[in-house]
PDB file of C-alpha atoms in Angstrom:
ATOM      1  CA  MET A  24      90.918  91.672 165.996  1.00  0.00           C
ATOM      2  CA  GLN A  25      94.391  93.034 165.201  1.00  0.00           C
ATOM      3  CA  THR A  26      96.034  91.610 161.928  1.00  0.00           C
ATOM      4  CA  GLY A  27      99.368  89.747 162.287  1.00  0.00           C
ATOM      5  CA  ILE A  28     101.483  86.805 160.933  1.00  0.00           C
ATOM      6  CA  PRO A  29      99.469  83.873 160.095  1.00  0.00           C
ATOM      7  CA  VAL A  30     100.945  80.310 160.877  1.00  0.00           C
ATOM      8  CA  THR A  31      99.814  77.182 160.296  1.00  0.00           C
ATOM      9  CA  LEU A  32     100.692  74.661 163.237  1.00  0.00           C
ATOM     10  CA  PRO A  33     101.879  71.163 162.498  1.00  0.00           C
ATOM     11  CA  GLY A  34     100.148  69.977 165.571  1.00  0.00           C
ATOM     12  CA  GLY A  35      97.400  72.731 166.821  1.00  0.00           C
ATOM     13  CA  LEU A  36      95.334  72.536 169.512  1.00  0.00           C
ATOM     14  CA  LEU A  37      91.483  71.294 170.179  1.00  0.00           C
ATOM     15  CA  VAL A  38      89.093  73.961 170.058  1.00  0.00           C
ATOM     16  CA  ASP A  39      85.393  72.956 171.046  1.00  0.00           C
ATOM     17  CA  GLY A  40      86.335  69.079 170.149  1.00  0.00           C
ATOM     18  CA  ARG A  41      88.144  70.143 166.639  1.00  0.00           C
ATOM     19  CA  ARG A  42      91.568  70.317 165.976  1.00  0.00           C
ATOM     20  CA  ARG A  43      92.616  73.860 164.816  1.00  0.00           C
ATOM     21  CA  CYS A  44      96.093  74.445 163.372  1.00  0.00           C
ATOM     22  CA  ASP A  45      95.620  78.276 162.747  1.00  0.00           C
ATOM     23  CA  ALA A  46      97.707  80.589 164.663  1.00  0.00           C
ATOM     24  CA  VAL A  47      98.311  84.306 164.361  1.00  0.00           C
ATOM     25  CA  LEU A  48     101.615  86.099 165.563  1.00  0.00           C
ATOM     26  CA  ARG A  49     101.267  90.005 166.620  1.00  0.00           C
ATOM     27  CA  PRO A  50     102.894  92.313 164.052  1.00  0.00           C
ATOM     28  CA  ILE A  51     106.708  93.004 164.640  1.00  0.00           C
ATOM     29  CA  ASP A  52     107.016  96.361 166.801  1.00  0.00           C
ATOM     30  CA  GLY A  53     109.164  97.690 169.253  1.00  0.00           C
ATOM     31  CA  TRP A  54     107.433  96.261 172.256  1.00  0.00           C
ATOM     32  CA  LEU A  55     107.485  92.912 170.904  1.00  0.00           C
ATOM     33  CA  GLU A  56     111.045  93.024 170.097  1.00  0.00           C
ATOM     34  CA  GLU A  57     111.892  94.348 173.568  1.00  0.00           C
ATOM     35  CA  ARG A  58     110.222  91.409 175.166  1.00  0.00           C
ATOM     36  CA  VAL A  59     112.147  88.900 173.069  1.00  0.00           C
ATOM     37  CA  SER A  60     115.272  90.461 173.629  1.00  0.00           C
ATOM     38  CA  THR A  61     114.759  90.687 177.341  1.00  0.00           C
ATOM     39  CA  ALA A  62     113.588  87.109 177.547  1.00  0.00           C
ATOM     40  CA  MET A  63     116.260  85.614 175.798  1.00  0.00           C
ATOM     41  CA  THR A  64     118.963  87.376 178.289  1.00  0.00           C
ATOM     42  CA  ASP A  65     117.150  86.265 181.791  1.00  0.00           C
ATOM     43  CA  GLY A  66     118.207  83.170 183.894  1.00  0.00           C
ATOM     44  CA  SER A  67     115.420  81.205 183.363  1.00  0.00           C
ATOM     45  CA  ASN A  68     115.822  77.820 181.620  1.00  0.00           C
ATOM     46  CA  LEU A  69     115.245  77.764 177.978  1.00  0.00           C
ATOM     47  CA  PRO A  70     111.481  76.027 177.910  1.00  0.00           C
ATOM     48  CA  ALA A  71     110.206  78.550 180.108  1.00  0.00           C
ATOM     49  CA  VAL A  72     112.046  81.407 178.217  1.00  0.00           C
ATOM     50  CA  VAL A  73     110.136  79.915 174.950  1.00  0.00           C
ATOM     51  CA  SER A  74     106.835  80.078 176.966  1.00  0.00           C
ATOM     52  CA  ASN A  75     107.500  83.316 177.742  1.00  0.00           C
ATOM     53  CA  ILE A  76     108.323  84.681 174.214  1.00  0.00           C
ATOM     54  CA  LEU A  77     105.405  82.777 172.683  1.00  0.00           C
ATOM     55  CA  GLY A  78     102.831  84.124 175.584  1.00  0.00           C
ATOM     56  CA  ALA A  79     103.905  87.692 174.216  1.00  0.00           C
ATOM     57  CA  ALA A  80     103.837  86.918 170.693  1.00  0.00           C
ATOM     58  CA  LEU A  81     100.594  84.910 170.135  1.00  0.00           C
ATOM     59  CA  LEU A  82      98.079  86.995 168.781  1.00  0.00           C
ATOM     60  CA  SER A  83      95.516  84.159 168.401  1.00  0.00           C
ATOM     61  CA  LEU A  84      95.138  80.297 168.341  1.00  0.00           C
ATOM     62  CA  GLY A  85      92.457  78.535 166.784  1.00  0.00           C
ATOM     63  CA  GLY A  86      90.499  81.519 165.779  1.00  0.00           C
ATOM     64  CA  LYS A  87      90.459  82.829 169.283  1.00  0.00           C
ATOM     65  CA  ALA A  88      92.388  85.706 170.995  1.00  0.00           C
ATOM     66  CA  ALA A  89      95.401  83.555 172.696  1.00  0.00           C
ATOM     67  CA  ALA A  90      96.198  83.949 176.567  1.00  0.00           C
ATOM     68  CA  PRO A  91      99.943  84.050 177.590  1.00  0.00           C
ATOM     69  CA  GLU A  92      99.634  80.915 179.470  1.00  0.00           C
ATOM     70  CA  GLN A  93      98.381  78.853 176.199  1.00  0.00           C
ATOM     71  CA  ALA A  94     102.008  78.903 175.146  1.00  0.00           C
ATOM     72  CA  ALA A  95     103.068  76.394 177.628  1.00  0.00           C
ATOM     73  CA  THR A  96     100.094  74.007 176.420  1.00  0.00           C
ATOM     74  CA  LEU A  97     101.259  73.740 172.849  1.00  0.00           C
ATOM     75  CA  ALA A  98     103.076  70.565 171.676  1.00  0.00           C
ATOM     76  CA  ILE A  99     106.972  70.865 171.380  1.00  0.00           C
ATOM     77  CA  ALA A 100     106.820  70.854 167.386  1.00  0.00           C
ATOM     78  CA  ASP A 101     104.306  73.422 167.235  1.00  0.00           C
ATOM     79  CA  ARG A 102     106.628  75.795 169.615  1.00  0.00           C
ATOM     80  CA  GLN A 103     109.408  75.250 167.251  1.00  0.00           C
ATOM     81  CA  TRP A 104     107.704  76.206 164.195  1.00  0.00           C
ATOM     82  CA  LEU A 105     106.340  79.522 166.034  1.00  0.00           C
ATOM     83  CA  MET A 106     109.677  80.330 167.159  1.00  0.00           C
ATOM     84  CA  LEU A 107     111.241  79.596 163.748  1.00  0.00           C
ATOM     85  CA  SER A 108     108.356  81.895 161.947  1.00  0.00           C
ATOM     86  CA  LEU A 109     108.923  84.502 164.792  1.00  0.00           C
ATOM     87  CA  ALA A 110     112.553  84.548 163.849  1.00  0.00           C
ATOM     88  CA  HIS A 111     111.755  84.778 160.013  1.00  0.00           C
ATOM     89  CA  ALA A 112     109.636  87.985 160.834  1.00  0.00           C
ATOM     90  CA  LEU A 113     111.965  89.299 162.994  1.00  0.00           C
ATOM     91  CA  GLN A 114     114.894  89.141 160.592  1.00  0.00           C
ATOM     92  CA  GLY A 115     112.411  90.103 157.679  1.00  0.00           C
ATOM     93  CA  GLY A 116     113.388  86.922 156.041  1.00  0.00           C
ATOM     94  CA  GLY A 117     116.058  84.086 155.963  1.00  0.00           C
ATOM     95  CA  TYR A 118     119.284  84.559 157.819  1.00  0.00           C
ATOM     96  CA  TRP A 119     122.589  83.633 157.919  1.00  0.00           C
ATOM     97  CA  LEU A 120     123.777  80.952 160.443  1.00  0.00           C
ATOM     98  CA  LYS A 121     127.854  80.035 161.409  1.00  0.00           C
ATOM     99  CA  SER A 122     129.066  76.518 161.316  1.00  0.00           C
ATOM    100  CA  HIS A 123     132.097  74.438 161.026  1.00  0.00           C
ATOM    101  CA  CYS A 124     133.216  71.427 158.706  1.00  0.00           C
ATOM    102  CA  GLY A 125     133.625  68.264 160.315  1.00  0.00           C
ATOM    103  CA  ASP A 126     136.044  67.133 157.914  1.00  0.00           C
ATOM    104  CA  CYS A 127     138.458  70.060 157.271  1.00  0.00           C
ATOM    105  CA  GLY A 128     137.514  72.070 160.246  1.00  0.00           C
ATOM    106  CA  GLN A 129     136.819  75.210 158.388  1.00  0.00           C
ATOM    107  CA  PRO A 130     133.975  77.836 159.260  1.00  0.00           C
ATOM    108  CA  PHE A 131     131.275  78.565 156.904  1.00  0.00           C
ATOM    109  CA  ASP A 132     128.036  80.354 156.520  1.00  0.00           C
ATOM    110  CA  LEU A 133     124.667  78.737 155.658  1.00  0.00           C
ATOM    111  CA  TYR A 134     121.592  80.435 154.624  1.00  0.00           C
ATOM    112  CA  LEU A 135     118.495  79.788 156.424  1.00  0.00           C
ATOM    113  CA  ASP A 136     114.868  80.220 155.371  1.00  0.00           C
ATOM    114  CA  PRO A 137     112.833  78.548 158.139  1.00  0.00           C
ATOM    115  CA  ARG A 138     109.804  77.855 155.885  1.00  0.00           C
ATOM    116  CA  GLN A 139     112.103  75.385 153.743  1.00  0.00           C
ATOM    117  CA  LEU A 140     112.647  72.921 156.677  1.00  0.00           C
ATOM    118  CA  PRO A 141     110.553  70.034 156.736  1.00  0.00           C
ATOM    119  CA  VAL A 142     107.381  69.645 158.649  1.00  0.00           C
ATOM    120  CA  LYS A 143     105.241  66.718 159.412  1.00  0.00           C
ATOM    121  CA  ALA A 144     101.690  67.296 160.496  1.00  0.00           C
ATOM    122  CA  ALA A 145     100.402  65.597 163.718  1.00  0.00           C
ATOM    123  CA  GLY A 146      98.470  62.273 163.320  1.00  0.00           C
ATOM    124  CA  GLU A 147      95.238  60.763 164.122  1.00  0.00           C
ATOM    125  CA  GLY A 148      94.026  61.278 167.517  1.00  0.00           C
ATOM    126  CA  PHE A 149      96.479  64.012 168.223  1.00  0.00           C
ATOM    127  CA  PRO A 150      97.136  65.243 171.041  1.00  0.00           C
ATOM    128  CA  PHE A 151      96.402  62.020 172.449  1.00  0.00           C
ATOM    129  CA  VAL A 152      97.367  58.311 172.059  1.00  0.00           C
ATOM    130  CA  GLU A 153      95.914  54.905 173.018  1.00  0.00           C
ATOM    131  CA  LEU A 154      98.080  52.098 173.224  1.00  0.00           C
ATOM    132  CA  ASP A 155      97.837  48.201 174.312  1.00  0.00           C
ATOM    133  CA  LEU A 156     100.501  47.361 176.638  1.00  0.00           C
ATOM    134  CA  GLY A 157     100.102  43.607 177.468  1.00  0.00           C
ATOM    135  CA  GLU A 158      96.692  43.498 179.437  1.00  0.00           C
ATOM    136  CA  ASP A 159      96.559  47.281 180.202  1.00  0.00           C
ATOM    137  CA  ARG A 160      94.914  50.183 177.940  1.00  0.00           C
ATOM    138  CA  LEU A 161      96.912  52.883 177.878  1.00  0.00           C
ATOM    139  CA  ARG A 162      95.805  56.696 177.244  1.00  0.00           C
ATOM    140  CA  LEU A 163      98.756  59.332 176.934  1.00  0.00           C
ATOM    141  CA  ARG A 164      99.217  62.586 175.486  1.00  0.00           C
ATOM    142  CA  LEU A 165     102.143  64.388 173.909  1.00  0.00           C
ATOM    143  CA  PRO A 166     104.638  66.293 175.667  1.00  0.00           C
ATOM    144  CA  ASN A 167     104.247  69.962 175.711  1.00  0.00           C
ATOM    145  CA  GLY A 168     106.023  73.219 176.781  1.00  0.00           C
ATOM    146  CA  ALA A 169     104.876  72.715 180.543  1.00  0.00           C
ATOM    147  CA  ASP A 170     106.575  69.171 180.428  1.00  0.00           C
ATOM    148  CA  GLN A 171     109.856  70.668 179.321  1.00  0.00           C
ATOM    149  CA  GLU A 172     109.696  73.331 181.945  1.00  0.00           C
ATOM    150  CA  ARG A 173     109.213  70.871 184.701  1.00  0.00           C
ATOM    151  CA  ILE A 174     111.959  68.336 183.724  1.00  0.00           C
ATOM    152  CA  ALA A 175     114.760  71.222 182.495  1.00  0.00           C
ATOM    153  CA  GLY A 176     117.867  70.180 184.608  1.00  0.00           C
ATOM    154  CA  LEU A 177     117.360  67.003 185.655  1.00  0.00           C
ATOM    155  CA  ASP A 178     119.428  63.938 184.568  1.00  0.00           C
ATOM    156  CA  GLY A 179     118.129  61.626 181.717  1.00  0.00           C
ATOM    157  CA  ASP A 180     116.462  58.827 183.800  1.00  0.00           C
ATOM    158  CA  GLU A 181     114.945  61.295 186.302  1.00  0.00           C
ATOM    159  CA  ALA A 182     113.514  63.317 183.424  1.00  0.00           C
ATOM    160  CA  ALA A 183     112.318  60.628 181.419  1.00  0.00           C
ATOM    161  CA  THR A 184     110.002  59.043 184.544  1.00  0.00           C
ATOM    162  CA  LEU A 185     108.817  62.314 185.103  1.00  0.00           C
ATOM    163  CA  LEU A 186     107.866  63.206 181.771  1.00  0.00           C
ATOM    164  CA  LEU A 187     106.101  59.812 181.245  1.00  0.00           C
ATOM    165  CA  SER A 188     104.365  60.239 184.673  1.00  0.00           C
ATOM    166  CA  ALA A 189     102.817  63.457 183.353  1.00  0.00           C
ATOM    167  CA  CYS A 190     101.942  62.365 180.041  1.00  0.00           C
ATOM    168  CA  LEU A 191     100.149  59.141 181.192  1.00  0.00           C
ATOM    169  CA  LEU A 192      96.579  60.076 181.703  1.00  0.00           C
ATOM    170  CA  SER A 193      95.017  57.036 182.422  1.00  0.00           C
ATOM    171  CA  VAL A 194      95.366  52.863 182.500  1.00  0.00           C
ATOM    172  CA  ASN A 195      92.386  50.761 181.452  1.00  0.00           C
ATOM    173  CA  GLY A 196      90.154  54.048 181.892  1.00  0.00           C
ATOM    174  CA  LYS A 197      91.054  54.555 185.433  1.00  0.00           C
ATOM    175  CA  ALA A 198      93.317  56.838 187.337  1.00  0.00           C
ATOM    176  CA  VAL A 199      96.976  55.795 186.912  1.00  0.00           C
ATOM    177  CA  PRO A 200      98.501  53.481 189.936  1.00  0.00           C
ATOM    178  CA  ALA A 201     101.389  55.023 191.738  1.00  0.00           C
ATOM    179  CA  GLY A 202     104.324  54.019 190.649  1.00  0.00           C
ATOM    180  CA  TYR A 203     102.656  52.719 187.371  1.00  0.00           C
ATOM    181  CA  ALA A 204     105.619  54.302 185.154  1.00  0.00           C
ATOM    182  CA  ASP A 205     108.634  53.195 187.279  1.00  0.00           C
ATOM    183  CA  ARG A 206     107.462  49.561 186.744  1.00  0.00           C
ATOM    184  CA  LEU A 207     107.590  49.877 182.987  1.00  0.00           C
ATOM    185  CA  ASP A 208     110.474  47.805 181.200  1.00  0.00           C
ATOM    186  CA  ALA A 209     112.563  49.029 178.635  1.00  0.00           C
ATOM    187  CA  ASP A 210     110.308  47.212 175.807  1.00  0.00           C
ATOM    188  CA  ALA A 211     106.848  48.793 177.251  1.00  0.00           C
ATOM    189  CA  LEU A 212     108.998  52.246 177.152  1.00  0.00           C
ATOM    190  CA  GLN A 213     110.007  51.715 173.466  1.00  0.00           C
ATOM    191  CA  ARG A 214     106.544  50.816 172.556  1.00  0.00           C
ATOM    192  CA  ILE A 215     105.079  53.866 174.386  1.00  0.00           C
ATOM    193  CA  GLU A 216     107.797  56.173 172.518  1.00  0.00           C
ATOM    194  CA  GLU A 217     107.034  54.489 169.241  1.00  0.00           C
ATOM    195  CA  ALA A 218     103.291  55.235 169.577  1.00  0.00           C
ATOM    196  CA  LEU A 219     104.070  58.918 170.684  1.00  0.00           C
ATOM    197  CA  ASP A 220     106.366  59.328 167.621  1.00  0.00           C
ATOM    198  CA  GLU A 221     103.454  58.085 165.245  1.00  0.00           C
ATOM    199  CA  VAL A 222     101.160  60.685 166.634  1.00  0.00           C
ATOM    200  CA  SER A 223     103.556  63.485 167.048  1.00  0.00           C
ATOM    201  CA  PRO A 224     104.079  66.414 164.546  1.00  0.00           C
ATOM    202  CA  TYR A 225     107.444  67.205 163.363  1.00  0.00           C
ATOM    203  CA  VAL A 226     109.823  69.882 162.668  1.00  0.00           C
ATOM    204  CA  GLY A 227     113.209  69.259 160.679  1.00  0.00           C
ATOM    205  CA  THR A 228     115.998  70.744 162.220  1.00  0.00           C
ATOM    206  CA  VAL A 229     118.830  69.409 160.295  1.00  0.00           C
ATOM    207  CA  LEU A 230     119.993  70.934 156.888  1.00  0.00           C
ATOM    208  CA  ALA A 231     122.184  68.844 154.482  1.00  0.00           C
ATOM    209  CA  THR A 232     124.738  71.130 152.738  1.00  0.00           C
ATOM    210  CA  ALA A 233     128.533  70.818 151.550  1.00  0.00           C
ATOM    211  CA  CYS A 234     131.444  72.467 152.774  1.00  0.00           C
ATOM    212  CA  PRO A 235     132.632  75.358 150.467  1.00  0.00           C
ATOM    213  CA  GLU A 236     136.385  74.724 151.227  1.00  0.00           C
ATOM    214  CA  CYS A 237     136.651  70.791 150.873  1.00  0.00           C
ATOM    215  CA  GLY A 238     133.052  69.834 149.222  1.00  0.00           C
ATOM    216  CA  GLN A 239     132.676  67.161 151.742  1.00  0.00           C
ATOM    217  CA  PRO A 240     128.588  66.740 152.807  1.00  0.00           C
ATOM    218  CA  GLN A 241     127.982  68.315 155.919  1.00  0.00           C
ATOM    219  CA  GLN A 242     124.884  67.963 158.169  1.00  0.00           C
ATOM    220  CA  VAL A 243     123.935  71.165 160.077  1.00  0.00           C
ATOM    221  CA  GLU A 244     121.974  71.136 163.276  1.00  0.00           C
ATOM    222  CA  ILE A 245     119.492  74.119 163.555  1.00  0.00           C
ATOM    223  CA  ASP A 246     118.517  75.462 167.080  1.00  0.00           C
ATOM    224  CA  PRO A 247     114.784  76.374 166.491  1.00  0.00           C
ATOM    225  CA  TYR A 248     115.135  78.653 169.568  1.00  0.00           C
ATOM    226  CA  SER A 249     118.157  80.943 169.512  1.00  0.00           C
ATOM    227  CA  ALA A 250     117.396  82.240 165.874  1.00  0.00           C
ATOM    228  CA  VAL A 251     115.192  85.060 167.580  1.00  0.00           C
ATOM    229  CA  ARG A 252     117.841  86.656 169.464  1.00  0.00           C
ATOM    230  CA  HIS A 253     117.410  90.185 168.457  1.00  0.00           C
ATOM    231  CA  GLU A 254     120.598  91.869 169.928  1.00  0.00           C
ATOM    232  CA  THR A 255     120.651  94.992 167.893  1.00  0.00           C
ATOM    233  CA  LEU A 256     117.166  96.600 169.395  1.00  0.00           C
ATOM    234  CA  PHE A 257     118.737  98.333 172.291  1.00  0.00           C
ATOM    235  CA  GLN A 258     121.475  99.930 170.027  1.00  0.00           C
ATOM    236  CA  GLU A 259     118.736 101.103 167.915  1.00  0.00           C
ATOM    237  CA  VAL A 260     117.089 102.470 171.002  1.00  0.00           C
ATOM    238  CA  HIS A 261     120.051 104.365 172.123  1.00  0.00           C
ATOM    239  CA  MET A 262     120.953 105.868 168.774  1.00  0.00           C
ATOM    240  CA  LEU A 263     117.451 107.088 168.350  1.00  0.00           C
ATOM    241  CA  ALA A 264     117.218 108.253 172.097  1.00  0.00           C
ATOM    242  CA  SER A 265     120.406 110.104 171.403  1.00  0.00           C
ATOM    243  CA  ALA A 266     119.544 111.798 168.123  1.00  0.00           C
ATOM    244  CA  TYR A 267     115.874 112.862 168.857  1.00  0.00           C
ATOM    245  CA  HIS A 268     115.455 112.763 172.549  1.00  0.00           C
ATOM    246  CA  TRP A 269     112.578 110.254 172.577  1.00  0.00           C
ATOM    247  CA  SER A 270     111.813 108.085 175.649  1.00  0.00           C
ATOM    248  CA  GLU A 271     112.122 104.528 175.217  1.00  0.00           C
ATOM    249  CA  ARG A 272     108.372 103.906 175.378  1.00  0.00           C
ATOM    250  CA  GLU A 273     107.898 106.349 172.440  1.00  0.00           C
ATOM    251  CA  ILE A 274     110.448 104.568 170.388  1.00  0.00           C
ATOM    252  CA  LEU A 275     109.280 101.093 171.061  1.00  0.00           C
ATOM    253  CA  SER A 276     106.187 101.969 169.975  1.00  0.00           C
ATOM    254  CA  LEU A 277     107.283 102.807 166.690  1.00  0.00           C
ATOM    255  CA  SER A 278     106.641 100.173 163.873  1.00  0.00           C
ATOM    256  CA  ARG A 279     110.237  98.422 162.923  1.00  0.00           C
ATOM    257  CA  GLU A 280     110.132 100.055 159.518  1.00  0.00           C
ATOM    258  CA  ARG A 281     109.706 103.479 160.811  1.00  0.00           C
ATOM    259  CA  ARG A 282     112.492 103.075 163.461  1.00  0.00           C
ATOM    260  CA  ARG A 283     114.445 101.728 160.545  1.00  0.00           C
ATOM    261  CA  LEU A 284     113.772 105.029 158.544  1.00  0.00           C
ATOM    262  CA  TYR A 285     114.823 107.315 161.159  1.00  0.00           C
ATOM    263  CA  LEU A 286     117.869 105.485 161.673  1.00  0.00           C
ATOM    264  CA  ARG A 287     118.784 105.581 158.096  1.00  0.00           C
ATOM    265  CA  LEU A 288     117.986 109.388 158.413  1.00  0.00           C
ATOM    266  CA  ILE A 289     120.497 109.821 160.940  1.00  0.00           C
ATOM    267  CA  GLU A 290     123.208 107.845 159.100  1.00  0.00           C
ATOM    268  CA  ARG A 291     122.697 109.904 156.083  1.00  0.00           C
ATOM    269  CA  GLY A 292     122.918 113.116 158.074  1.00  0.00           C
ATOM    270  CA  ARG A 293     126.087 111.887 159.819  1.00  0.00           C
ATOM    271  CA  ASN A 294     127.629 111.512 156.102  1.00  0.00           C
ATOM    272  CA  VAL A 295     126.494 114.740 154.771  1.00  0.00           C
ATOM    273  CA  VAL A 296     129.496 116.991 154.344  1.00  0.00           C
ATOM    274  CA  THR A 297     129.213 120.581 155.636  1.00  0.00           C
TER     275      THR A 297
END
């Protein structure tokens, strides 16, 4: 199997009844960078974009070759961690984020290494949850990417009801009665949410820092999905095509390191005094 970038998932997936947390991303090359760049500019909802990117980027899951459709079945925290890991690989390490101070209003830059973000592994029973609710015994599963795609664009109440209906697998070992989720009160919904949170893996997306201007402590929200934007790829393709008259396919087949080497040679050639 082709070697790639190993990633340990905080949640994972069941393979032959056993939880596996090992995943491998494809090595970074022009083909993958092009898929990422194209996906991030299409008109789909963000969860669908993430599924498309991960479907292209994943080489294996749980020791087996990954199918593109598996990306949508992964837990939300796994998708976030994979996207952050992909961003780290695309950027060649950490990268700078822009933020504004909530006290003095001044902009500042923040260096992010995704590997330093806090990660909590999934709890016992993942990806399923068993919960006694009054006289009922509920069996649920954790939300995944496909669920995010279904509720994208819906308002809060409608999205919450649809999500619960999708994640509720059985009541007392039988099929869920019609309209069951709609009849649950606020206390029952709170208990379900707490039970899901206890089992769910987690990726921290808030960084604590201080404003370099006024010194006040700041909390910076990290978007785990936006960091994979790779807007320079098409500029690089244009420069190489203009200099060497290679086709797009030929350029994208190069490794990123080889592509950057040729770009440096072009730049040196421009700086040579004749």
